[in-house]
């Protein structure tokens, strides 16, 4: 794997602004954490620090050891037993907070539902009984492929309640992507919906899956949520497919939460890596819940009684798992759950929601912020955003310009911004400001969370005190992934080999400045980050070459003002196939079918040949340089240097079109 520090945003541009923003006295005075000594306390005894957070949860049986670490295999709160759904729901209801709102759900069509903790518990218990009735046992995998509807968190919590392992697939992925994720995780039940709404129109979900479902031998039952009230055509296979509402009516209301081992698996979530095969990242119960409880409370400075928190991510990504569902509910917070797009039915939709619900904390992605910038500041200016007191960013590096705009235009110049760096694999936020303590610099995720140890290292693994290199994590943390589902060797090799057996190799390039602040720059591996969504170059290449007309394909991430990175594909056709605009469109659709619309290449460049090393490896780095119009580096190892000139000409010709 090559480490290319030029990937992602430009270091110089990111570090350009000199401004530093100290937390205001007002914010400090009310902050959950305002004393910087928390960093030293946690550093002096990280296990005791995490243990203090675990004590905030309800355990059916206490742990006897905080951490059992045989790198890279971690066990947290060993011997302890708890039920995750009890901690997210029953605990609050039992304490008299049953009528507190867990979610203000806002449908795309303007439909709304208020879901209290007691209400969510009731739905979860019933649905847990439905799952049991369908034969789901502890340790079984249950797939979830749903729009952003309240049934999604309820289904996740119902799995947690009975010890089943959920495998949520983002609703924007294609049927083929769902099939692959269900097959490799041996899912026996899948929960989906008749349709999802897209700009007011139902887009069938269940019907789109039918062909794929027929090829899954382990899949015994499909539970279908009726999202559109029968507007979508939904064929049901007798004996396999059942309706959510019919099952719920027939189910027993009560399903007591059983305790499970702290290391009992909670979920698997597939994410893209350096190969064509997505990895099933496996998280467990006690440590994960502790990690997300701690970070949610400290980073978002949550006051469960008064805050209205809105994480605008989708539940299908790790951000949704950790900070819409588990972290938020474990803290007893009130969240907004929004189903639709930011520009439907109008471009002020986000700001209208913030105004109407009095949202105090907004957590979104830089790509969304850049879109809002493009739409113009007069749109948010038309709404009352004075309820906001904290802003968060996640998923990709945020450029200082977007950061400053976010602060001024959305935050009214007074909301601190928490730029949170983390990954599907880390489970919890790892590098972030604490808003009542940390002075922020636009574009920097600042410092490791208390108790977290991070460092930038050289190719050889030597720690860089100031400068650029590879980001590593150097001490276990409770929310960390425990393994790759059914593939422990791949887990060890991917993350715990390059810089030594006890050092987690993040896969990101970063820079550390004179104040010890981290500037995460982008991926060093073959992962592309499109609008905060992780995609692997190989995954897209393998989708392209599965088209009968394609002989070979190379895919790179190219900087894009809007989406951070965009997918550019270089495609060599079979000799009998003609290049045409129709074929171009067909290839883009083909990738959408194989993976999902989010993976459609923005640009396809025909190349009669691809630049390769003498050993036959495609030189992606060179393609990136050509596509970005950068000075070409060393091309002496290239098999046919003339290819480079040819491709560069093509790109230029294309740009002039
Ligand atoms: C990138 C999303 C810069 C990074 C939670 C990481 C970021 C990958 C940030 C994980 C940030 C995430 N600043 N880059 N604040 N947050 N990333 O697994 O490259 O979908 O490795 O998790 O997104 O993406 P994932």
XYZ file of C-alpha atoms and ligand atoms in Angstrom:
682
model
C 0.000 0.000 0.000
C 1.492 3.332 -0.927
C 1.349 6.241 1.473
C 0.591 9.374 -0.423
C 0.546 12.412 1.770
C -0.616 14.515 -1.122
C -3.992 12.808 -0.998
C -6.924 14.709 0.315
C -6.944 18.430 0.914
C -3.891 20.596 0.596
C -1.949 20.877 3.847
C -0.938 24.460 3.281
C -4.461 25.575 2.473
C -5.779 23.816 5.545
C -3.227 25.426 7.807
C -3.517 28.849 6.322
C -5.697 30.577 8.844
C -4.007 31.685 12.038
C -7.125 32.360 14.011
C -7.647 30.571 17.329
C -11.007 30.524 19.073
C -11.009 30.252 22.856
C -14.154 28.955 24.565
C -16.207 31.884 25.829
C -16.594 32.466 29.561
C -20.331 31.887 29.237
C -19.839 28.542 27.574
C -17.165 27.490 30.066
C -19.325 28.427 33.027
C -22.005 25.918 32.049
C -19.821 23.239 30.383
C -19.790 19.592 31.475
C -15.995 19.807 31.303
C -14.199 23.095 31.819
C -11.161 22.070 33.857
C -8.222 21.075 31.628
C -6.881 18.781 34.353
C -9.272 16.113 33.034
C -6.626 15.369 30.387
C -3.928 14.701 32.966
C -6.252 12.689 35.164
C -7.249 10.448 32.257
C -3.656 10.165 31.076
C -2.430 9.165 34.531
C -4.832 6.226 34.638
C -6.803 5.692 31.416
C -8.477 2.540 32.682
C -9.788 4.317 35.775
C -11.073 7.123 33.537
C -13.057 4.767 31.323
C -14.188 2.808 34.352
C -15.676 5.989 35.831
C -17.880 6.202 32.711
C -18.826 2.527 32.838
C -20.076 3.155 36.380
C -22.690 5.511 34.948
C -24.378 2.559 33.227
C -26.565 -0.141 34.796
C -24.757 -3.471 35.012
C -26.571 -6.690 35.917
C -23.241 -8.084 37.031
C -20.135 -5.985 37.776
C -16.880 -6.562 35.881
C -13.856 -7.989 37.596
C -11.190 -6.613 35.235
C -11.402 -3.319 33.332
C -9.264 -4.385 30.388
C -7.801 -7.599 29.141
C -5.388 -6.618 26.345
C -3.580 -9.198 24.293
C -2.876 -6.994 21.262
C -4.834 -6.625 19.063
C -7.494 -8.467 21.043
C -9.246 -6.335 23.639
C -11.853 -7.246 26.217
C -13.344 -4.436 28.251
C -15.151 -4.763 31.578
C -14.400 -8.455 31.671
C -16.918 -10.574 33.513
C -19.488 -7.769 33.523
C -23.022 -8.259 32.190
C -25.487 -5.679 30.940
C -28.262 -5.156 28.465
C -27.653 -2.310 26.033
C -31.349 -1.622 25.350
C -32.050 -1.532 29.095
C -29.380 1.145 29.418
C -30.806 3.154 26.533
C -34.471 2.838 27.514
C -35.680 1.067 30.689
C -33.135 2.882 32.874
C -34.658 6.252 31.985
C -38.245 5.042 32.198
C -37.602 3.463 35.611
C -36.141 6.771 36.801
C -39.415 8.521 35.944
C -38.309 9.973 32.609
C -40.632 7.871 30.440
C -42.471 10.886 29.075
C -39.288 12.576 27.960
C -38.952 12.795 24.178
C -36.312 10.490 22.715
C -36.940 11.486 19.099
C -38.801 14.230 17.353
C -39.270 12.397 14.090
C -39.800 14.508 10.990
C -40.783 12.710 7.822
C -39.796 13.918 4.415
C -43.430 14.556 3.588
C -43.906 16.783 6.627
C -45.398 13.967 8.671
C -44.186 14.088 12.301
C -44.139 11.734 15.283
C -43.092 12.359 18.869
C -41.430 9.304 20.366
C -40.985 9.261 24.118
C -38.621 6.971 26.001
C -41.637 4.989 27.238
C -43.015 4.792 23.706
C -39.706 3.670 22.231
C -39.364 1.062 24.967
C -42.838 -0.298 24.213
C -42.079 -0.568 20.472
C -38.701 -2.135 21.180
C -40.140 -4.745 23.532
C -42.867 -5.745 21.110
C -40.494 -5.923 18.205
C -38.037 -7.951 20.272
C -40.876 -10.456 20.690
C -41.525 -10.387 16.940
C -37.885 -11.251 16.312
C -38.020 -14.042 18.865
C -41.179 -15.341 17.179
C -39.297 -15.414 13.881
C -36.718 -17.649 15.516
C -33.967 -15.078 16.191
C -31.603 -16.211 18.954
C -28.737 -14.448 20.766
C -25.753 -14.138 18.428
C -27.851 -14.386 15.219
C -27.394 -11.629 12.642
C -30.353 -9.445 11.676
C -30.099 -7.154 8.649
C -31.658 -3.677 8.702
C -32.195 -1.752 5.465
C -34.544 1.104 6.245
C -35.117 4.774 5.592
C -34.723 7.176 8.530
C -37.924 6.131 10.258
C -38.465 5.549 13.992
C -38.660 1.816 13.300
C -34.919 1.896 12.527
C -33.657 2.699 16.061
C -36.424 0.488 17.508
C -35.240 -2.447 15.368
C -31.620 -1.912 16.441
C -32.600 -1.747 20.110
C -34.830 -4.819 19.772
C -31.817 -6.750 18.475
C -29.713 -5.481 21.380
C -32.479 -6.481 23.788
C -32.383 -10.128 22.784
C -28.657 -10.322 22.048
C -29.034 -10.472 18.259
C -26.353 -8.723 16.191
C -27.626 -6.035 13.857
C -26.121 -5.354 10.478
C -27.492 -2.052 9.204
C -27.016 -1.230 5.532
C -27.378 2.415 4.499
C -30.613 2.884 2.529
C -28.695 4.420 -0.395
C -26.854 1.181 -1.119
C -28.097 -1.034 -3.943
C -29.788 -4.432 -3.675
C -26.538 -6.073 -4.727
C -24.662 -4.360 -1.879
C -27.372 -5.497 0.574
C -27.160 -9.044 -0.779
C -23.408 -9.191 -0.289
C -23.591 -7.806 3.250
C -26.384 -10.207 4.203
C -24.608 -13.205 2.665
C -21.253 -12.579 4.327
C -22.822 -11.927 7.738
C -25.158 -14.954 7.451
C -28.193 -12.822 8.261
C -31.358 -14.803 8.842
C -33.841 -11.966 9.078
C -33.925 -8.658 7.215
C -35.979 -5.637 8.206
C -36.814 -3.277 5.377
C -39.592 -0.978 4.160
C -41.985 -1.034 1.238
C -40.357 2.151 -0.002
C -38.382 5.200 0.903
C -39.551 8.683 -0.042
C -37.442 10.653 -2.479
C -38.712 14.146 -3.113
C -42.242 13.085 -2.340
C -42.188 9.975 -4.519
C -42.030 6.436 -3.145
C -38.896 4.616 -4.277
C -39.443 0.869 -3.759
C -37.068 -0.844 -1.325
C -38.539 -4.281 -0.678
C -39.426 -4.937 -4.317
C -35.915 -3.914 -5.385
C -34.479 -6.581 -3.083
C -36.534 -9.543 -4.238
C -34.112 -10.980 -6.793
C -31.232 -10.629 -4.370
C -33.221 -12.210 -1.516
C -33.906 -15.296 -3.579
C -30.175 -16.015 -3.689
C -29.718 -15.902 0.098
C -30.167 -19.393 1.544
C -29.835 -18.250 5.185
C -32.541 -15.605 4.868
C -35.613 -17.022 6.578
C -37.766 -13.922 7.049
C -38.155 -10.407 5.742
C -40.075 -7.927 7.899
C -41.515 -5.044 5.883
C -42.385 -1.646 7.372
C -45.261 0.003 5.495
C -43.770 3.472 5.071
C -46.051 4.747 2.328
C -49.448 3.365 3.351
C -49.604 0.965 0.436
C -48.424 3.355 -2.273
C -45.523 1.123 -3.302
C -45.981 -2.147 -5.110
C -44.719 -4.714 -2.610
C -44.765 -8.380 -3.565
C -44.688 -10.604 -0.469
C -43.347 -14.157 -0.595
C -45.610 -16.452 1.399
C -43.894 -17.960 4.422
C -40.886 -15.611 4.219
C -42.134 -12.023 4.060
C -44.238 -10.474 6.811
C -45.553 -6.976 7.559
C -44.115 -5.118 10.549
C -47.540 -3.796 11.666
C -49.251 -7.194 11.503
C -46.477 -8.851 13.481
C -46.503 -6.051 16.051
C -50.255 -6.347 16.589
C -49.938 -10.053 17.224
C -46.885 -9.822 19.510
C -46.790 -9.863 23.302
C -46.078 -6.391 24.697
C -43.540 -7.314 27.323
C -40.013 -8.558 26.723
C -37.793 -8.225 29.793
C -34.178 -7.285 29.018
C -31.780 -10.159 29.609
C -28.215 -9.408 30.616
C -25.428 -10.311 28.175
C -21.704 -10.509 28.602
C -19.874 -7.206 28.213
C -18.116 -8.660 25.158
C -21.333 -9.988 23.578
C -21.446 -8.715 19.961
C -23.769 -5.741 19.470
C -23.449 -5.039 15.775
C -21.495 -5.499 12.625
C -21.240 -2.589 10.213
C -19.655 -2.961 6.794
C -17.190 -0.369 5.648
C -14.845 0.011 2.705
C -11.155 -0.678 2.917
C -8.335 -1.245 0.503
C -9.868 -4.226 -1.245
C -13.002 -4.850 -3.266
C -14.602 -6.684 -0.346
C -16.145 -4.466 2.352
C -15.157 -5.369 5.903
C -17.701 -6.273 8.567
C -16.519 -4.223 11.534
C -17.547 -5.959 14.745
C -18.433 -4.024 17.891
C -19.421 -5.425 21.270
C -21.605 -4.244 24.143
C -20.127 -2.905 27.402
C -17.037 -1.113 26.103
C -18.798 0.361 23.085
C -21.662 1.715 25.167
C -19.185 3.175 27.661
C -17.160 4.831 24.877
C -20.137 6.424 23.152
C -21.725 7.477 26.455
C -18.554 9.277 27.526
C -17.847 11.010 24.234
C -21.467 11.994 23.616
C -21.681 13.637 27.035
C -18.281 15.354 26.993
C -17.942 16.367 23.332
C -21.514 17.567 22.796
C -21.668 18.982 26.325
C -25.092 17.419 26.612
C -27.643 18.626 29.136
C -30.319 15.970 28.676
C -32.987 18.102 30.329
C -32.724 21.083 28.044
C -30.841 20.222 24.876
C -32.431 19.319 21.566
C -29.724 17.556 19.635
C -29.713 16.861 15.928
C -27.244 14.602 14.189
C -28.059 14.887 10.502
C -26.211 11.687 9.515
C -28.031 8.540 8.438
C -28.505 5.686 10.885
C -26.868 3.444 8.269
C -23.427 4.906 9.031
C -21.434 4.598 12.225
C -22.199 8.225 13.097
C -25.876 7.296 13.244
C -25.222 4.174 15.301
C -23.064 5.911 17.902
C -24.538 9.399 18.068
C -28.173 9.114 16.956
C -28.903 5.845 18.684
C -26.590 4.490 21.394
C -24.715 7.542 22.729
C -27.770 9.797 22.583
C -30.179 7.341 24.217
C -27.708 6.157 26.855
C -27.456 9.803 27.944
C -31.244 10.223 27.963
C -31.079 12.993 25.374
C -33.766 14.368 23.078
C -32.888 14.164 19.379
C -34.325 15.163 16.064
C -34.610 12.298 13.577
C -35.074 13.686 10.075
C -35.968 11.476 7.161
C -35.471 13.703 4.164
C -33.023 15.723 2.129
C -31.762 19.217 3.040
C -33.434 20.769 -0.009
C -36.865 19.200 0.005
C -39.333 20.786 -0.286
C -37.064 23.859 -0.075
C -33.467 24.785 0.644
C -34.241 26.192 4.077
C -35.443 22.852 5.422
C -32.625 22.374 7.970
C -32.980 25.881 9.354
C -36.748 25.575 9.528
C -36.326 22.387 11.604
C -33.825 24.100 13.931
C -36.197 27.036 14.377
C -39.316 24.908 14.903
C -37.782 22.425 17.320
C -35.402 24.781 19.117
C -32.411 22.636 18.175
C -29.446 23.477 20.424
C -26.751 21.199 18.975
C -26.246 20.417 15.289
C -23.845 17.683 14.137
C -23.325 17.407 10.392
C -20.703 16.835 7.679
C -18.473 19.351 5.880
C -19.988 18.337 2.545
C -23.388 19.551 3.772
C -21.850 22.794 4.994
C -20.207 23.382 1.612
C -23.564 22.816 -0.067
C -25.199 25.377 2.214
C -22.418 27.840 1.402
C -23.172 27.364 -2.281
C -26.869 27.997 -1.743
C -26.082 31.298 -0.055
C -26.160 32.723 3.433
C -29.468 34.464 2.832
C -31.252 31.119 3.173
C -30.289 30.417 6.829
C -30.572 34.167 7.506
C -34.316 33.808 6.949
C -34.713 31.657 10.087
C -34.245 32.089 13.811
C -31.217 29.965 14.705
C -30.659 31.543 18.120
C -31.427 28.267 19.931
C -28.133 26.779 18.674
C -25.309 26.649 21.224
C -22.877 24.074 19.778
C -21.967 22.844 16.303
C -20.263 19.607 15.291
C -18.541 18.347 12.167
C -17.661 14.786 11.153
C -16.728 12.500 8.310
C -14.026 14.349 6.411
C -11.575 17.174 6.856
C -13.311 20.527 7.133
C -11.657 23.339 5.228
C -11.166 26.541 7.264
C -13.456 28.494 4.980
C -16.355 26.111 5.638
C -15.488 26.073 9.351
C -15.568 29.856 9.572
C -18.806 30.075 7.596
C -20.394 27.444 9.848
C -19.349 29.420 12.912
C -20.456 32.806 11.659
C -23.537 32.109 9.578
C -25.038 29.141 11.420
C -23.540 29.597 14.874
C -24.023 33.357 15.004
C -20.350 33.731 15.929
C -20.894 32.356 19.442
C -21.247 28.557 19.074
C -18.105 26.495 19.611
C -17.393 23.984 16.836
C -16.341 20.446 17.640
C -14.585 18.905 14.638
C -14.678 15.234 15.601
C -12.297 12.732 14.041
C -13.094 9.040 14.284
C -13.981 5.974 12.188
C -16.332 3.018 11.918
C -13.501 1.012 13.464
C -12.959 3.316 16.442
C -16.683 3.233 17.300
C -16.406 6.483 19.259
C -15.001 9.983 18.731
C -11.204 9.938 19.185
C -9.756 13.346 18.302
C -11.905 16.342 19.156
C -12.104 19.551 21.093
C -13.888 19.553 24.441
C -15.953 22.686 23.870
C -15.536 24.173 27.357
C -11.772 23.623 27.402
C -10.149 23.480 24.001
C -9.141 26.508 21.964
C -10.048 25.612 18.386
C -8.232 26.261 15.122
C -10.385 26.107 11.988
C -9.590 22.858 10.161
C -8.010 21.019 13.075
C -9.742 18.276 15.081
C -7.401 19.495 17.866
C -6.425 16.884 20.517
C -7.096 13.288 21.425
C -10.101 12.800 23.731
C -8.962 12.290 27.349
C -7.539 8.796 27.744
C -6.893 8.388 24.008
C -3.317 8.163 22.777
C -2.636 9.250 19.194
C 0.543 10.078 17.310
C 1.718 10.941 13.832
C 4.518 8.668 12.656
C 6.918 8.362 9.735
C 7.005 5.452 7.258
C 9.205 3.634 9.768
C 6.849 4.239 12.635
C 8.959 6.894 14.368
C 6.904 9.487 16.197
C 6.822 12.922 14.557
C 6.766 15.709 17.148
C 5.824 18.340 14.599
C 5.078 17.725 10.915
C 3.289 15.286 8.649
C 2.955 11.527 8.545
C 0.641 8.645 9.295
C -1.939 8.800 12.047
C -1.775 6.022 14.639
C -3.579 5.153 17.869
C -1.406 3.700 20.571
C -3.538 2.467 23.420
C -6.778 0.421 23.500
C -10.057 2.293 24.050
C -13.442 0.848 25.028
C -15.339 1.504 21.769
C -12.695 -0.062 19.536
C -13.638 -2.677 16.954
C -12.949 -6.144 18.288
C -12.423 -7.848 14.941
C -13.581 -8.092 11.342
C -16.581 -10.396 11.243
C -15.354 -13.963 10.687
C -11.926 -12.708 9.627
C -9.606 -12.091 12.600
C -6.490 -12.468 10.421
C -7.593 -9.644 8.183
C -8.295 -7.492 11.246
C -4.789 -8.036 12.577
C -3.136 -7.565 9.223
C -5.094 -4.474 8.171
C -4.813 -2.479 11.351
C -2.182 -3.923 13.670
C 0.834 -4.896 11.625
C 2.360 -1.992 9.757
C 3.655 -0.039 12.763
C 3.913 -2.942 15.187
C 1.483 -5.281 16.928
C 0.275 -2.773 19.536
C -0.153 0.232 17.242
C -3.429 0.806 15.404
C -2.813 1.956 11.838
C -5.593 4.422 11.098
C -5.092 4.735 7.345
C -5.204 8.556 7.454
C -2.486 11.102 6.832
C -2.195 13.786 9.472
C -0.004 16.629 10.567
C 0.781 17.662 14.097
C 1.569 21.329 14.729
C 3.671 23.175 17.276
C 0.837 23.080 19.822
C 0.317 19.343 19.436
C -2.878 19.886 17.421
C -3.828 17.225 14.884
C -4.769 18.126 11.319
C -6.260 15.069 9.643
C -5.673 15.370 5.924
C -7.293 12.378 4.257
C -6.741 8.711 3.529
C -3.398 7.167 2.732
C -4.900 3.969 1.379
C -7.167 3.302 -1.566
C -10.231 4.677 0.119
C -12.117 7.602 -1.393
C -14.184 9.878 0.811
C -17.148 11.187 -1.201
C -19.342 13.501 0.863
C -18.105 11.779 3.997
C -18.941 8.326 2.601
C -16.140 5.821 2.466
C -15.690 3.913 -0.777
C -12.845 1.757 -1.922
C -11.241 2.313 -5.313
C -11.148 -1.470 -5.786
C -14.839 -1.831 -5.030
C -15.693 0.637 -7.799
C -13.129 -0.903 -10.153
C -14.543 -4.341 -9.613
C -18.054 -3.019 -10.294
C -16.814 -1.459 -13.548
C -14.997 -4.538 -14.825
C -18.047 -6.675 -14.116
C -19.607 -4.874 -17.113
C -19.109 -6.976 -20.212
C -17.699 -4.117 -22.285
C -14.943 -3.208 -19.831
C -11.491 -4.758 -20.037
C -9.815 -2.822 -17.293
C -10.514 0.069 -14.941
C -8.599 2.240 -12.514
C -10.407 4.461 -10.049
C -9.060 7.418 -8.121
C -10.397 10.085 -5.810
C -10.082 13.554 -7.237
C -10.463 16.728 -5.154
C -13.912 18.168 -5.487
C -15.074 21.444 -4.100
C -18.484 20.084 -3.211
C -18.006 16.500 -2.126
C -14.422 16.666 -0.805
C -13.394 13.943 -3.197
C -15.142 12.709 -6.322
C -14.715 9.429 -8.161
C -12.819 9.500 -11.445
C -12.553 6.257 -13.389
C -10.132 5.448 -16.183
C -11.688 2.753 -18.327
C -10.189 0.554 -21.020
C -12.855 -1.066 -23.170
C -12.787 -4.495 -24.792
C -11.421 -4.067 -28.321
C -14.767 -4.856 -29.958
C -16.606 -2.201 -27.944
C -17.032 1.382 -29.158
C -16.688 4.397 -26.889
C -19.924 6.350 -26.710
C -21.864 8.688 -24.448
C -24.538 6.014 -24.078
C -21.953 3.561 -22.799
C -20.671 6.195 -20.397
C -24.140 6.587 -18.909
C -24.592 2.821 -18.876
C -21.358 2.308 -16.927
C -22.355 4.869 -14.334
C -25.713 3.126 -13.916
C -23.954 -0.226 -13.733
C -21.906 0.975 -10.761
C -25.081 2.349 -9.138
C -26.665 -1.088 -9.458
C -23.649 -2.899 -8.092
C -22.911 -0.613 -5.143
C -25.326 2.299 -4.964
C -25.800 5.729 -6.472
C -23.210 7.193 -4.117
C -20.499 5.206 -5.932
C -21.311 6.447 -9.454
C -18.143 7.898 -10.978
C -18.409 11.612 -11.549
C -15.982 11.365 -14.443
C -15.155 8.462 -16.733
C -12.097 8.856 -18.916
C -11.539 6.433 -21.780
C -7.975 5.138 -21.794
C -6.670 2.698 -24.359
C -4.130 1.629 -21.828
C -3.497 2.324 -18.153
C -0.130 3.299 -16.748
C 1.422 0.321 -15.007
C 4.631 -0.469 -13.236
C 6.904 -3.092 -14.720
C 5.365 -5.595 -12.343
C 1.921 -4.801 -13.770
C 0.496 -2.718 -10.914
C -1.718 0.170 -11.977
C -0.085 3.432 -10.940
C -3.015 5.139 -9.275
C -0.827 7.818 -7.811
C 0.270 8.834 -11.267
C -3.327 8.895 -12.465
C -4.179 11.128 -9.539
C -1.358 13.479 -10.433
C -2.463 13.600 -14.064
C -6.078 14.170 -13.138
C -5.203 16.941 -10.678
C -2.875 18.530 -13.225
C 0.063 18.160 -10.821
C 3.716 17.948 -11.808
C 4.357 14.331 -12.614
C 6.742 12.613 -10.255
C 9.079 9.813 -11.113
C 7.750 7.811 -14.044
C 10.835 5.756 -14.733
C 9.254 2.545 -13.492
C 6.392 2.943 -15.917
C 6.051 0.205 -18.514
C 5.061 2.560 -21.290
C 5.645 6.237 -20.453
C 3.788 7.307 -23.605
C 0.516 6.193 -21.989
C 0.772 9.065 -19.529
C 0.884 11.665 -22.263
C -2.066 10.067 -24.002
C -4.197 10.099 -20.883
C -3.235 13.667 -20.037
C -4.359 14.710 -23.521
C -7.688 12.935 -23.086
C -8.308 14.707 -19.820
C -7.545 18.068 -21.335
C -9.798 17.373 -24.290
C -12.539 16.310 -21.874
C -12.134 19.468 -19.791
C -12.609 21.610 -22.858
C -15.919 19.945 -23.725
C -12.456 10.593 7.690
C -16.973 8.359 10.056
C -10.986 14.567 8.958
C -11.114 9.924 7.958
C -17.116 8.775 11.522
C -11.511 8.611 8.588
C -12.311 12.695 9.063
C -12.778 8.268 7.846
C -13.031 13.227 10.157
C -13.711 7.398 8.631
C -12.650 14.545 10.616
C -13.813 11.261 9.703
N -11.630 15.153 9.987
N -11.303 13.358 8.477
N -13.290 15.151 11.607
N -13.959 12.322 10.521
N -12.845 11.470 8.803
O -15.587 5.047 8.970
O -10.454 9.711 6.733
O -17.242 6.478 7.709
O -10.535 7.609 8.468
O -16.419 7.093 9.988
O -13.389 9.536 7.562
O -14.939 7.240 7.965
P -16.106 6.394 8.611
